[in-house]
Amino acid sequence: MATGTGDLAILLAKKFRNASIIGLDPSEKMLKIAKDKIKNNSLEKRITLIRGYSQNIPFEKNTFDVVTIAFGIRNFQYLHLSFKEIYRILKPLGILEILEFSNPSNPYIKIFYNLYSHSILTKIGNFISNNHFAYNYLQESIKYFSYYGKKMKKLLKYHGFKTYSTKELTFGIVSIYLSKKIGSKIYF
């Protein structure tokens, strides 16, 4: 989900040679870039791209073994509806993997990280890409996304997932959450 330009889908296809992968993203432009990358890697038969939204996933219930989201969950417009849909399409005991920016708990790392992301990264990104909006949006979306750590685990539990592994990377700037679909969550 939130497959963007397809980098994670390509990486997964190379790592898991027997897997069929479907990438879902709402951006036609991103999917066009992904399609070109997939073709350049000769993976057209193993990776399918679909334009769609996380709150309305066009698949039957209990379809997928694994759902991955890398640096995209903070952009979900309807977070609770998206989790409801992810739960629905995952098979029983299916795995949900989330890789997302966090907020470092170490105060010294937090100061350096905020300085870097608010000043240096934005200026370099704007200079290189000449896209002021994209890098400001990135910085702002990270700043205001509050679901990390315990709050992310609570959100996952609320939606019927059991988090069995959490790992902070790069001094807590990024976190990985591995969860499993458990029980039977009933939505009305």
mmCIF file of C-alpha atoms in Angstrom:
data_model
loop_
_atom_site.group_PDB
_atom_site.id
_atom_site.type_symbol
_atom_site.label_atom_id
_atom_site.label_comp_id
_atom_site.label_asym_id
_atom_site.label_seq_id
_atom_site.Cartn_x
_atom_site.Cartn_y
_atom_site.Cartn_z
ATOM 1 C CA MET A 1 0.000 0.000 0.000
ATOM 2 C CA ALA A 2 1.158 3.538 -0.761
ATOM 3 C CA THR A 3 3.495 1.867 -3.252
ATOM 4 C CA GLY A 4 4.582 5.192 -4.715
ATOM 5 C CA THR A 5 7.338 4.732 -7.273
ATOM 6 C CA GLY A 6 7.517 0.987 -6.623
ATOM 7 C CA ASP A 7 10.854 0.660 -4.857
ATOM 8 C CA LEU A 8 9.589 -1.599 -2.061
ATOM 9 C CA ALA A 9 7.547 -3.735 -4.474
ATOM 10 C CA ILE A 10 10.667 -4.284 -6.605
ATOM 11 C CA LEU A 11 12.794 -5.067 -3.565
ATOM 12 C CA LEU A 12 10.222 -7.597 -2.304
ATOM 13 C CA ALA A 13 9.914 -9.223 -5.749
ATOM 14 C CA LYS A 14 13.684 -9.682 -5.904
ATOM 15 C CA LYS A 15 13.902 -11.039 -2.357
ATOM 16 C CA PHE A 16 10.879 -13.353 -2.549
ATOM 17 C CA ARG A 17 11.101 -14.879 -6.005
ATOM 18 C CA ASN A 18 7.839 -16.874 -5.735
ATOM 19 C CA ALA A 19 5.715 -13.994 -4.483
ATOM 20 C CA SER A 20 3.112 -12.158 -6.521
ATOM 21 C CA ILE A 21 3.012 -8.513 -5.521
ATOM 22 C CA ILE A 22 0.284 -5.927 -5.957
ATOM 23 C CA GLY A 23 1.103 -2.262 -5.431
ATOM 24 C CA LEU A 24 -1.728 0.144 -4.568
ATOM 25 C CA ASP A 25 -1.359 3.925 -4.747
ATOM 26 C CA PRO A 26 -3.705 6.837 -5.507
ATOM 27 C CA SER A 27 -1.169 8.771 -7.610
ATOM 28 C CA GLU A 28 -1.227 8.056 -11.330
ATOM 29 C CA LYS A 29 2.105 9.878 -11.766
ATOM 30 C CA MET A 30 3.815 7.760 -9.091
ATOM 31 C CA LEU A 31 2.418 4.570 -10.598
ATOM 32 C CA LYS A 32 3.735 5.581 -14.034
ATOM 33 C CA ILE A 33 7.249 5.894 -12.581
ATOM 34 C CA ALA A 34 6.782 2.558 -10.770
ATOM 35 C CA LYS A 35 5.624 0.878 -13.979
ATOM 36 C CA ASP A 36 8.768 2.039 -15.791
ATOM 37 C CA LYS A 37 11.014 0.795 -12.960
ATOM 38 C CA ILE A 38 9.235 -2.558 -12.901
ATOM 39 C CA LYS A 39 9.681 -2.917 -16.661
ATOM 40 C CA ASN A 40 13.386 -1.998 -16.388
ATOM 41 C CA ASN A 41 13.759 -4.810 -13.817
ATOM 42 C CA SER A 42 11.791 -7.313 -15.948
ATOM 43 C CA LEU A 43 9.244 -7.841 -13.169
ATOM 44 C CA GLU A 44 6.022 -7.100 -15.088
ATOM 45 C CA LYS A 45 4.767 -10.674 -14.617
ATOM 46 C CA ARG A 46 5.228 -10.580 -10.844
ATOM 47 C CA ILE A 47 4.209 -7.043 -9.861
ATOM 48 C CA THR A 48 0.783 -5.597 -10.628
ATOM 49 C CA LEU A 49 0.016 -1.928 -9.993
ATOM 50 C CA ILE A 50 -3.439 -0.620 -9.144
ATOM 51 C CA ARG A 51 -4.583 2.940 -8.689
ATOM 52 C CA GLY A 52 -6.675 3.088 -5.546
ATOM 53 C CA TYR A 53 -7.077 4.344 -2.021
ATOM 54 C CA SER A 54 -6.304 2.688 1.307
ATOM 55 C CA GLN A 55 -9.795 3.398 2.661
ATOM 56 C CA ASN A 56 -11.452 1.510 -0.204
ATOM 57 C CA ILE A 57 -9.239 -1.405 -1.252
ATOM 58 C CA PRO A 58 -10.638 -3.204 -4.329
ATOM 59 C CA PHE A 59 -10.157 -6.804 -3.118
ATOM 60 C CA GLU A 60 -12.240 -9.466 -1.395
ATOM 61 C CA LYS A 61 -11.793 -10.161 2.302
ATOM 62 C CA ASN A 62 -9.058 -12.588 3.368
ATOM 63 C CA THR A 63 -7.090 -12.133 0.118
ATOM 64 C CA PHE A 64 -3.535 -11.295 1.210
ATOM 65 C CA ASP A 65 -0.892 -12.974 3.362
ATOM 66 C CA VAL A 66 1.054 -9.743 3.918
ATOM 67 C CA VAL A 67 0.408 -6.010 3.613
ATOM 68 C CA THR A 68 3.347 -3.607 3.695
ATOM 69 C CA ILE A 69 3.311 0.157 4.066
ATOM 70 C CA ALA A 70 6.616 2.028 3.890
ATOM 71 C CA PHE A 71 6.610 5.754 4.586
ATOM 72 C CA GLY A 72 3.011 6.130 3.517
ATOM 73 C CA ILE A 73 0.728 5.619 6.487
ATOM 74 C CA ARG A 74 1.150 9.206 7.645
ATOM 75 C CA ASN A 75 -0.420 10.255 4.323
ATOM 76 C CA PHE A 76 -3.568 8.148 4.713
ATOM 77 C CA GLN A 77 -6.484 10.537 4.618
ATOM 78 C CA TYR A 78 -8.828 8.248 6.564
ATOM 79 C CA LEU A 79 -6.580 6.333 8.934
ATOM 80 C CA HIS A 80 -9.274 4.318 10.746
ATOM 81 C CA LEU A 81 -11.075 3.358 7.533
ATOM 82 C CA SER A 82 -7.725 2.328 6.058
ATOM 83 C CA PHE A 83 -6.950 0.032 8.996
ATOM 84 C CA LYS A 84 -10.435 -1.439 8.742
ATOM 85 C CA GLU A 85 -9.783 -2.205 5.064
ATOM 86 C CA ILE A 86 -6.336 -3.656 5.711
ATOM 87 C CA TYR A 87 -7.814 -5.932 8.364
ATOM 88 C CA ARG A 88 -10.543 -6.997 5.942
ATOM 89 C CA ILE A 89 -8.214 -7.953 3.061
ATOM 90 C CA LEU A 90 -5.657 -9.795 5.199
ATOM 91 C CA LYS A 91 -6.055 -13.533 5.685
ATOM 92 C CA PRO A 92 -6.415 -14.806 9.264
ATOM 93 C CA LEU A 93 -3.025 -14.464 10.964
ATOM 94 C CA GLY A 94 -1.885 -12.288 8.033
ATOM 95 C CA ILE A 95 1.028 -9.927 8.611
ATOM 96 C CA LEU A 96 0.928 -6.130 8.527
ATOM 97 C CA GLU A 97 4.325 -4.449 8.232
ATOM 98 C CA ILE A 98 4.613 -0.698 8.718
ATOM 99 C CA LEU A 99 7.802 1.307 8.223
ATOM 100 C CA GLU A 100 7.302 4.947 9.133
ATOM 101 C CA PHE A 101 9.017 8.013 10.472
ATOM 102 C CA SER A 102 8.892 8.434 14.245
ATOM 103 C CA ASN A 103 9.816 11.069 16.748
ATOM 104 C CA PRO A 104 13.130 10.299 18.487
ATOM 105 C CA SER A 105 12.815 9.988 22.258
ATOM 106 C CA ASN A 106 16.426 10.995 22.982
ATOM 107 C CA PRO A 107 16.314 14.796 23.502
ATOM 108 C CA TYR A 108 19.734 15.394 21.879
ATOM 109 C CA ILE A 109 18.871 13.316 18.822
ATOM 110 C CA LYS A 110 15.499 15.093 18.657
ATOM 111 C CA ILE A 111 17.170 18.530 18.573
ATOM 112 C CA PHE A 112 19.588 17.476 15.835
ATOM 113 C CA TYR A 113 16.843 15.714 13.872
ATOM 114 C CA ASN A 114 14.497 18.719 14.027
ATOM 115 C CA LEU A 115 17.294 21.071 12.942
ATOM 116 C CA TYR A 116 18.228 18.745 10.090
ATOM 117 C CA SER A 117 14.696 18.048 8.844
ATOM 118 C CA HIS A 118 13.381 21.606 9.218
ATOM 119 C CA SER A 119 16.380 23.497 7.905
ATOM 120 C CA ILE A 120 18.973 21.447 6.080
ATOM 121 C CA LEU A 121 16.862 18.736 4.373
ATOM 122 C CA THR A 122 14.230 21.213 3.213
ATOM 123 C CA LYS A 123 16.828 23.597 1.732
ATOM 124 C CA ILE A 124 18.807 20.846 -0.003
ATOM 125 C CA GLY A 125 15.637 19.190 -1.317
ATOM 126 C CA ASN A 126 14.264 22.482 -2.589
ATOM 127 C CA PHE A 127 17.556 23.316 -4.283
ATOM 128 C CA ILE A 128 18.000 19.920 -5.968
ATOM 129 C CA SER A 129 14.419 19.291 -7.002
ATOM 130 C CA ASN A 130 13.182 22.859 -7.292
ATOM 131 C CA ASN A 131 10.019 21.572 -5.617
ATOM 132 C CA HIS A 132 9.453 23.645 -2.498
ATOM 133 C CA PHE A 133 6.043 22.075 -1.804
ATOM 134 C CA ALA A 134 7.263 18.440 -1.787
ATOM 135 C CA TYR A 135 10.002 18.883 0.795
ATOM 136 C CA ASN A 136 7.970 21.185 3.006
ATOM 137 C CA TYR A 137 5.101 18.691 2.866
ATOM 138 C CA LEU A 138 7.457 15.839 3.795
ATOM 139 C CA GLN A 139 8.760 17.734 6.803
ATOM 140 C CA GLU A 140 5.281 18.835 7.911
ATOM 141 C CA SER A 141 3.703 15.395 7.466
ATOM 142 C CA ILE A 142 6.406 13.840 9.644
ATOM 143 C CA LYS A 143 6.096 16.587 12.244
ATOM 144 C CA TYR A 144 2.311 16.253 12.644
ATOM 145 C CA PHE A 145 1.951 12.478 12.364
ATOM 146 C CA SER A 146 1.480 11.409 15.966
ATOM 147 C CA TYR A 147 1.033 7.645 15.638
ATOM 148 C CA TYR A 148 4.343 6.160 16.651
ATOM 149 C CA GLY A 149 5.559 4.031 19.527
ATOM 150 C CA LYS A 150 2.877 3.160 22.062
ATOM 151 C CA LYS A 151 0.238 5.155 20.217
ATOM 152 C CA MET A 152 0.824 3.142 17.019
ATOM 153 C CA LYS A 153 0.614 -0.122 18.971
ATOM 154 C CA LYS A 154 -2.639 1.031 20.577
ATOM 155 C CA LEU A 155 -4.054 1.933 17.153
ATOM 156 C CA LEU A 156 -3.088 -1.464 15.757
ATOM 157 C CA LYS A 157 -4.620 -3.271 18.734
ATOM 158 C CA TYR A 158 -7.832 -1.270 18.387
ATOM 159 C CA HIS A 159 -8.131 -2.510 14.805
ATOM 160 C CA GLY A 160 -7.571 -6.189 15.651
ATOM 161 C CA PHE A 161 -3.814 -6.520 15.192
ATOM 162 C CA LYS A 162 -1.325 -7.913 17.666
ATOM 163 C CA THR A 163 2.027 -6.156 17.433
ATOM 164 C CA TYR A 164 4.711 -8.761 17.962
ATOM 165 C CA SER A 165 7.775 -6.760 17.004
ATOM 166 C CA THR A 166 8.697 -3.093 17.048
ATOM 167 C CA LYS A 167 12.119 -1.841 16.109
ATOM 168 C CA GLU A 168 13.446 1.697 16.114
ATOM 169 C CA LEU A 169 16.030 2.508 13.479
ATOM 170 C CA THR A 170 18.397 5.442 13.030
ATOM 171 C CA PHE A 171 18.184 6.611 16.657
ATOM 172 C CA GLY A 172 14.391 6.397 16.673
ATOM 173 C CA ILE A 173 13.823 8.510 13.560
ATOM 174 C CA VAL A 174 12.197 5.533 11.840
ATOM 175 C CA SER A 175 10.244 2.596 13.300
ATOM 176 C CA ILE A 176 9.153 -0.802 12.012
ATOM 177 C CA TYR A 177 5.956 -2.361 13.354
ATOM 178 C CA LEU A 178 5.200 -6.006 12.608
ATOM 179 C CA SER A 179 1.672 -7.044 13.489
ATOM 180 C CA LYS A 180 -0.568 -10.022 12.966
ATOM 181 C CA LYS A 181 -4.301 -10.088 12.258
ATOM 182 C CA ILE A 182 -5.901 -11.820 15.226
ATOM 183 C CA GLY A 183 -9.367 -12.684 16.416
ATOM 184 C CA SER A 184 -12.417 -11.474 14.607
ATOM 185 C CA LYS A 185 -12.877 -7.742 14.603
ATOM 186 C CA ILE A 186 -16.488 -6.791 13.903
ATOM 187 C CA TYR A 187 -17.229 -3.400 12.407
ATOM 188 C CA PHE A 188 -20.704 -1.947 12.203
#
